[in-house]
Amino acid sequence: MVKESMDLEPFLQRLQALDLDAGKRFLQEHSAELGEPAIFGPRLREASLKLMYAQPALALKLADLLIFYGQHTSHTASYALGMTARGGILASQGYHQAALKRLDEGGEVFQALGDELNWARSRIVWIVSCAWLGDIEQALQVATRARETFMRLDEYYWACAIDINTAVICKYAGRYQQALKLYDRVLATYPLLKKFDESYLRRSIALAQHNKATNLALIGAFEESSSLLRKSQQNFQDLGDIIAVVSSEMNIAKNIFVQGYYGSALRHYYDARNIYMQHKVGNPQILARLLLQMAMCFLKLNRLDDAHHIGAQAVEVTEKLESRMERIDSLHGYANILIATGDLQEALEPLGEAETISQGYDYLTAVTQLCRAEIYNRQQVYGKAYELATHVSTYYNAQGLIALLIQAQLVMVEAAIGLVQIGQEEAYQVNLTQTQELCRQLVKNATLANLQDSVYRGQHLLGRMAMLQGDMQHANRFFLSAIGRIEHLLRDLVYDLSPTFLRTAWEVYEDIIGLQLQDGHAERAFHYLERARSIALRQYLRATQGKPMLAEPGASEENDARELDEVRRAKGASLLQREYELSLWQKKYHEYSALLATRDEDLVVAINREEVESTVKQCEAKIAELFEWLHLLRSDSALAPSVTGYRKRVRTPSGLNVQQLQQALQPGQTLLTYYIFQDTLVIFIISAQDFSVYKQPGIIPQLEQYLLLLHAHLQPGGWPDALHPPQQIIRGLLKKLHRLLIAPVAEYITDTTEVLTIVPYGVLHQLPFHALYDGSRFLIEDFQINYLPASSLLLDLQNMRQLNEHEISTALVMGCSGHSNLPSALEEARSIAELLHGTCQLEEEATIEHLQTETQGCPLIHLATHGHSRLDAPNFSSIVLADGYLNAIDAFSLNLQGCELVTLSGCETGLALSGGGDEQLGLGRAFLAAGARSLVMSIWPVEDASTSFLMQAFYQHLLRGESKVEALRLAQQAMLKHVDARYSHPYFWAAFRLVGDMQPLSPQVTKKLRGEINT
């Protein structure tokens, strides 16, 4: 007899190397040497099943050889083993119909042989294929029979195996409680199995814990689910099962995501992807799921381009998989992305495919139907949406699926509101009072389940229904509750995620602002406007000033603080790795962007511009991701080990009250804060003594048209004669804009007003208010004018740190001509450096590295160079220096504490993209966030020589002790009176504006810049 161990291995290796026909011949020739079929048959089956996932084609060949071997030796048990092995492999690849046939053939042989154990073992896979083909009841019946067999034979391990597969079937059939009972039974049984290897049992227990955890999440037990996932993840980590570690991290992220904590969820997704890439996992199924979940996170954060890109990748990966569940998930995800981007009709295509694939599985079909109902709501086909959402809600309610039930009910309530608004509620038997009660209940259930996103959405819908009934008091209360939840979710986001998320939540603020204005509560309307405006910038400023955004932990929270410290230490290595990786990508970005900017003829010929541009784009994508990830790793919210524990420490912002703002205003200063709501222009007028509001409905289309015409006529390329710019047209447009934006509030501006501080909104951020024209005078001829991105910045500016006299270094001036394209930039830099007694770095010395290392202690920085606005990617708006583009992400890292003024003397340096909460995303925000008190920036391409003249005049007035706002005003007035008549055209003088603090430079800084204090 051949021994069972070593002696068979060479034969098995030989069979793997041969093709099928050669393998059959080998078995014929060597069957006598193989010994007892009862030993060799199971060994060949074991070898086949080991290759099931890694090499399915090879596994199938070995199964076929086992079938042949059983026939050749007339050993029917080996034949049956080969059939069931082939069936199991086919099932693993998604060929369930073919799998059932082979499993039934093998099972019948085992029954004929009286081999109950192997028959029952063949049912473990059989029930899965049977369920996938739609016959769930039969699958569950056969599972019960097979388990009874295992228990009768004292085969507890195999009883656990069939329980696990039965639980999987129950999950996809929506029978979650039944699945949980099965997992509990399995987890109670595993520790009793003494004859198995400890590590094997530990893996089995970890898998059962992981699967139970995913079921717990489906019934809303998120904390219990995440706790169990962490336990299983630690076991997988100890066992070296990296795929399972990644999967656990993804499911933890999903639990956090479902509750609405998108910042923390995204951090976990990044961690999962980092582990996947670091270990080169190479599992397309896991990769597809990870990409899809990341896409869903980006979708919730309104980062639609990222969501679309990654979602499409997920669909592409799943097309190569046979797993029906993975395919359905990717189709649902991609459809949701298309819905968010407004491609509603296109979204129906993947949903149709998903519904076809999911036939027989009510749970999967219901998910697809809910997506369709959401599309109908967006298309304002409220009747269809209502009926479909009602049907889905009934199913989810019966299955006890809390999170999905609430989601379906939200769609149902939104459809009901739409039916009431269009007067079709009776046709669909919609009762608004009953709908309100339903919405109250879903908000209650969402609160208990900690589904934050659903809570604020439900409260917003309750507010809308109260407005329909004319109950403004309750509407206000509901909107305010919704805003509280939104701000709670915002606290979990890193700064740059706030504006994207606010885009989706902004309508709640709009509704409460509109309601307050309608009720005549102008101060409250202003309060809510400023409460949401420029949240990210204010967070950056508070972080820069060392003021925590969270409440300080008290004595009762010391344990939480210690736990956070431990997590921070554990994340320290990852943080350092990401910082180093970011520095490498930034270096590469600067090198390649410098190549694009070069005018060196040899280099221009040598480089492939398309390849360089592609590399720059690749760098931008990687830098943006790493920048975000670093903030996630650094933030307390991302490092909190428990979202629930963290939530208790969050402090809801109180917003801004008018009295605080009035106390911060200077004598003679009037604040004009603009807001656009639907078709209405709203202007809040605030002085130290008064607060007023002006509303003018119906003028927004007219305003937008004038703005488009204005910017068209500010382009010299369209002038008939560049030496004699057309004044009449531009002044006419500026007069029309003055009539809409300034004239209506002239009565509120007193004779003592000297300074107008403008807080624009939306498209008005690109308007030079200081150039508005009343028919005889420009606004700047009568007032000093500065700008703020949000009214609340007045308070933050008061708290910004000032340099002590011994800390002040010289002014830093840089000039870069862009290979002689800006010849006046160098002369401008030289003359200003001389004027300010500052350090002057020109051309090849004007580098990003010098700027990054020499800004500390600089009271004033002047950068004379090209500017590039990137509204497609505002964090890559940049200025050109000798070694590449200094972008907004670079600017965030500068140390500008105590810097009183940064002047960006280039084209379009002040242009920004308006994010949610009217956040101005671009270079300006970055320099302010880094600590600069004031900025001088341009909002259109500027002319070289006139800019140089303007800047010199500006600094001359600044050194005489004028305030920054008055110095810029006097310089612009000098342009108006310039001997060259061209310069009176607004194109030449109105592009630059002062953003931030308007005060004079501090006395010690002025002395330093005058050369009265030596370095």
CSV table of N, CA and C in Angstrom, one decimal, residues 710-711 713-714 719 727 730-731 734 764-773 778-781 785 787 906 908-911 936-943 946-947 949-951 968-969 971-976 982-995:
chain,number,residue,atom,x,y,z
A,710,LEU,N,-20.2,92.6,-18.5
A,710,LEU,CA,-19.1,93.4,-17.9
A,710,LEU,C,-17.7,92.7,-18.2
A,711,HIS,N,-17.7,91.4,-17.9
A,711,HIS,CA,-16.4,90.7,-18.0
A,711,HIS,C,-16.1,90.5,-19.5
A,713,HIS,N,-16.5,92.8,-21.7
A,713,HIS,CA,-15.9,94.1,-22.1
A,713,HIS,C,-14.7,94.5,-21.3
A,714,LEU,N,-14.3,93.7,-20.4
A,714,LEU,CA,-13.1,93.9,-19.6
A,714,LEU,C,-11.9,93.1,-20.3
A,719,TRP,N,-11.5,94.9,-27.8
A,719,TRP,CA,-11.5,96.4,-28.0
A,719,TRP,C,-11.1,96.7,-29.5
A,727,GLN,N,-14.7,103.6,-23.2
A,727,GLN,CA,-15.1,103.9,-21.8
A,727,GLN,C,-16.6,103.9,-21.6
A,730,ILE,N,-18.3,100.3,-20.8
A,730,ILE,CA,-18.0,99.8,-19.5
A,730,ILE,C,-18.6,100.6,-18.4
A,731,ARG,N,-18.6,101.9,-18.6
A,731,ARG,CA,-19.2,102.8,-17.5
A,731,ARG,C,-20.7,102.6,-17.5
A,734,LEU,N,-21.3,99.4,-15.5
A,734,LEU,CA,-21.0,99.6,-14.1
A,734,LEU,C,-22.1,100.5,-13.5
A,764,LEU,N,-21.2,87.4,-7.3
A,764,LEU,CA,-20.8,88.7,-7.0
A,764,LEU,C,-19.4,88.8,-6.5
A,765,HIS,N,-18.8,87.6,-6.1
A,765,HIS,CA,-17.4,87.6,-5.7
A,765,HIS,C,-16.5,88.0,-6.9
A,766,GLN,N,-16.9,87.9,-8.1
A,766,GLN,CA,-16.1,88.3,-9.3
A,766,GLN,C,-16.4,89.7,-9.7
A,767,LEU,N,-17.1,90.5,-8.9
A,767,LEU,CA,-17.5,91.9,-9.3
A,767,LEU,C,-16.6,92.9,-8.6
A,768,PRO,N,-16.0,93.8,-9.3
A,768,PRO,CA,-15.3,94.9,-8.6
A,768,PRO,C,-16.2,96.0,-8.1
A,769,PHE,N,-16.7,95.8,-6.9
A,769,PHE,CA,-17.7,96.8,-6.3
A,769,PHE,C,-17.1,98.2,-6.3
A,770,HIS,N,-15.8,98.3,-6.1
A,770,HIS,CA,-15.1,99.6,-5.9
A,770,HIS,C,-15.1,100.3,-7.3
A,771,ALA,N,-15.4,99.6,-8.4
A,771,ALA,CA,-15.5,100.3,-9.7
A,771,ALA,C,-16.9,100.6,-10.1
A,772,LEU,N,-17.9,100.3,-9.3
A,772,LEU,CA,-19.3,100.7,-9.6
A,772,LEU,C,-19.4,102.2,-9.8
A,773,TYR,N,-20.3,102.6,-10.7
A,773,TYR,CA,-20.2,104.0,-11.2
A,773,TYR,C,-21.7,104.5,-11.2
A,778,PHE,N,-16.9,107.0,-9.6
A,778,PHE,CA,-16.7,105.6,-9.2
A,778,PHE,C,-16.9,105.5,-7.7
A,779,LEU,N,-17.3,104.3,-7.2
A,779,LEU,CA,-17.5,104.2,-5.8
A,779,LEU,C,-16.2,104.4,-5.0
A,780,ILE,N,-15.1,104.1,-5.6
A,780,ILE,CA,-13.8,104.2,-4.8
A,780,ILE,C,-13.5,105.7,-4.7
A,781,GLU,N,-14.1,106.6,-5.4
A,781,GLU,CA,-13.8,108.0,-5.3
A,781,GLU,C,-14.4,108.6,-4.0
A,785,ILE,N,-12.8,100.8,0.3
A,785,ILE,CA,-13.5,99.6,0.1
A,785,ILE,C,-12.6,98.4,0.3
A,787,TYR,N,-12.9,93.9,1.2
A,787,TYR,CA,-13.7,92.8,1.0
A,787,TYR,C,-13.5,91.7,2.0
A,906,GLY,N,-0.4,89.3,-9.8
A,906,GLY,CA,-0.5,88.5,-11.0
A,906,GLY,C,-1.9,88.4,-11.5
A,908,GLU,N,-5.5,87.1,-12.1
A,908,GLU,CA,-6.6,86.3,-11.6
A,908,GLU,C,-6.3,85.5,-10.3
A,909,THR,N,-5.4,86.1,-9.5
A,909,THR,CA,-5.0,85.5,-8.3
A,909,THR,C,-6.1,85.5,-7.3
A,910,GLY,N,-7.1,86.3,-7.5
A,910,GLY,CA,-8.2,86.4,-6.5
A,910,GLY,C,-9.5,85.7,-7.0
A,911,LEU,N,-9.4,85.0,-8.1
A,911,LEU,CA,-10.6,84.2,-8.6
A,911,LEU,C,-10.7,83.0,-7.8
A,936,VAL,N,-3.9,91.4,-1.2
A,936,VAL,CA,-4.2,92.2,-2.4
A,936,VAL,C,-4.1,91.2,-3.5
A,937,MET,N,-5.3,91.1,-4.3
A,937,MET,CA,-5.3,90.1,-5.3
A,937,MET,C,-6.1,90.6,-6.5
A,938,SER,N,-6.0,90.0,-7.7
A,938,SER,CA,-6.7,90.4,-8.9
A,938,SER,C,-7.8,89.5,-9.2
A,939,ILE,N,-8.8,90.0,-9.9
A,939,ILE,CA,-9.9,89.1,-10.3
A,939,ILE,C,-10.1,89.0,-11.8
A,940,TRP,N,-9.1,89.6,-12.6
A,940,TRP,CA,-9.0,89.3,-14.0
A,940,TRP,C,-7.5,89.5,-14.5
A,941,PRO,N,-7.2,89.0,-15.7
A,941,PRO,CA,-5.8,89.2,-16.2
A,941,PRO,C,-5.5,90.7,-16.2
A,942,VAL,N,-4.3,91.0,-15.7
A,942,VAL,CA,-3.9,92.4,-15.5
A,942,VAL,C,-2.7,92.7,-16.5
A,943,GLU,N,-2.6,94.0,-16.8
A,943,GLU,CA,-1.6,94.5,-17.7
A,943,GLU,C,-0.3,94.8,-16.9
A,946,SER,N,0.9,98.8,-16.0
A,946,SER,CA,0.0,99.5,-15.1
A,946,SER,C,0.0,98.9,-13.7
A,947,THR,N,0.2,97.6,-13.7
A,947,THR,CA,0.2,96.9,-12.4
A,947,THR,C,1.4,97.4,-11.6
A,949,PHE,N,3.0,100.2,-11.8
A,949,PHE,CA,2.7,101.6,-11.3
A,949,PHE,C,1.8,101.6,-10.1
A,950,LEU,N,0.7,100.8,-10.2
A,950,LEU,CA,-0.3,100.7,-9.1
A,950,LEU,C,0.4,100.2,-7.8
A,951,MET,N,1.2,99.2,-7.9
A,951,MET,CA,1.8,98.6,-6.7
A,951,MET,C,2.8,99.6,-6.1
A,968,LEU,N,-4.6,101.5,-1.0
A,968,LEU,CA,-5.0,100.9,-2.3
A,968,LEU,C,-6.0,101.9,-3.0
A,969,ARG,N,-6.8,102.5,-2.3
A,969,ARG,CA,-7.8,103.5,-2.9
A,969,ARG,C,-7.0,104.7,-3.5
A,971,ALA,N,-4.0,104.7,-4.6
A,971,ALA,CA,-3.2,104.2,-5.7
A,971,ALA,C,-4.1,104.0,-6.9
A,972,GLN,N,-5.3,103.6,-6.7
A,972,GLN,CA,-6.3,103.4,-7.8
A,972,GLN,C,-6.8,104.7,-8.3
A,973,GLN,N,-7.0,105.7,-7.4
A,973,GLN,CA,-7.4,107.0,-7.9
A,973,GLN,C,-6.3,107.7,-8.7
A,974,ALA,N,-5.0,107.4,-8.3
A,974,ALA,CA,-3.9,107.9,-9.1
A,974,ALA,C,-3.9,107.4,-10.5
A,975,MET,N,-4.3,106.1,-10.7
A,975,MET,CA,-4.5,105.5,-12.0
A,975,MET,C,-5.6,106.2,-12.8
A,976,LEU,N,-6.7,106.6,-12.1
A,976,LEU,CA,-7.7,107.3,-12.8
A,976,LEU,C,-7.3,108.6,-13.3
A,982,ARG,N,-5.4,106.0,-21.0
A,982,ARG,CA,-5.9,104.6,-21.0
A,982,ARG,C,-6.1,104.1,-19.6
A,983,TYR,N,-5.2,104.5,-18.7
A,983,TYR,CA,-5.3,103.9,-17.4
A,983,TYR,C,-6.5,104.3,-16.6
A,984,SER,N,-7.3,105.2,-17.1
A,984,SER,CA,-8.6,105.5,-16.4
A,984,SER,C,-9.6,104.5,-16.6
A,985,HIS,N,-9.4,103.6,-17.6
A,985,HIS,CA,-10.3,102.5,-17.9
A,985,HIS,C,-10.2,101.5,-16.7
A,986,PRO,N,-11.4,101.0,-16.2
A,986,PRO,CA,-11.4,100.1,-15.1
A,986,PRO,C,-10.5,98.8,-15.3
A,987,TYR,N,-10.3,98.4,-16.5
A,987,TYR,CA,-9.5,97.3,-16.7
A,987,TYR,C,-8.1,97.4,-16.1
A,988,PHE,N,-7.6,98.6,-16.1
A,988,PHE,CA,-6.2,98.8,-15.7
A,988,PHE,C,-6.0,99.0,-14.2
A,989,TRP,N,-7.1,99.5,-13.5
A,989,TRP,CA,-6.9,99.8,-12.1
A,989,TRP,C,-7.8,99.0,-11.2
A,990,ALA,N,-8.9,98.4,-11.7
A,990,ALA,CA,-10.0,97.9,-10.8
A,990,ALA,C,-9.8,96.4,-10.5
A,991,ALA,N,-8.9,95.7,-11.2
A,991,ALA,CA,-8.7,94.3,-11.0
A,991,ALA,C,-8.3,93.9,-9.6
A,992,PHE,N,-7.5,94.8,-8.9
A,992,PHE,CA,-7.0,94.5,-7.6
A,992,PHE,C,-7.9,94.9,-6.5
A,993,ARG,N,-8.0,94.1,-5.5
A,993,ARG,CA,-8.9,94.5,-4.3
A,993,ARG,C,-8.2,94.0,-3.0
A,994,LEU,N,-8.6,94.6,-1.9
A,994,LEU,CA,-8.0,94.3,-0.6
A,994,LEU,C,-9.0,93.3,0.0
A,995,VAL,N,-8.6,92.1,0.4
A,995,VAL,CA,-9.4,91.2,1.2
A,995,VAL,C,-8.8,91.0,2.6
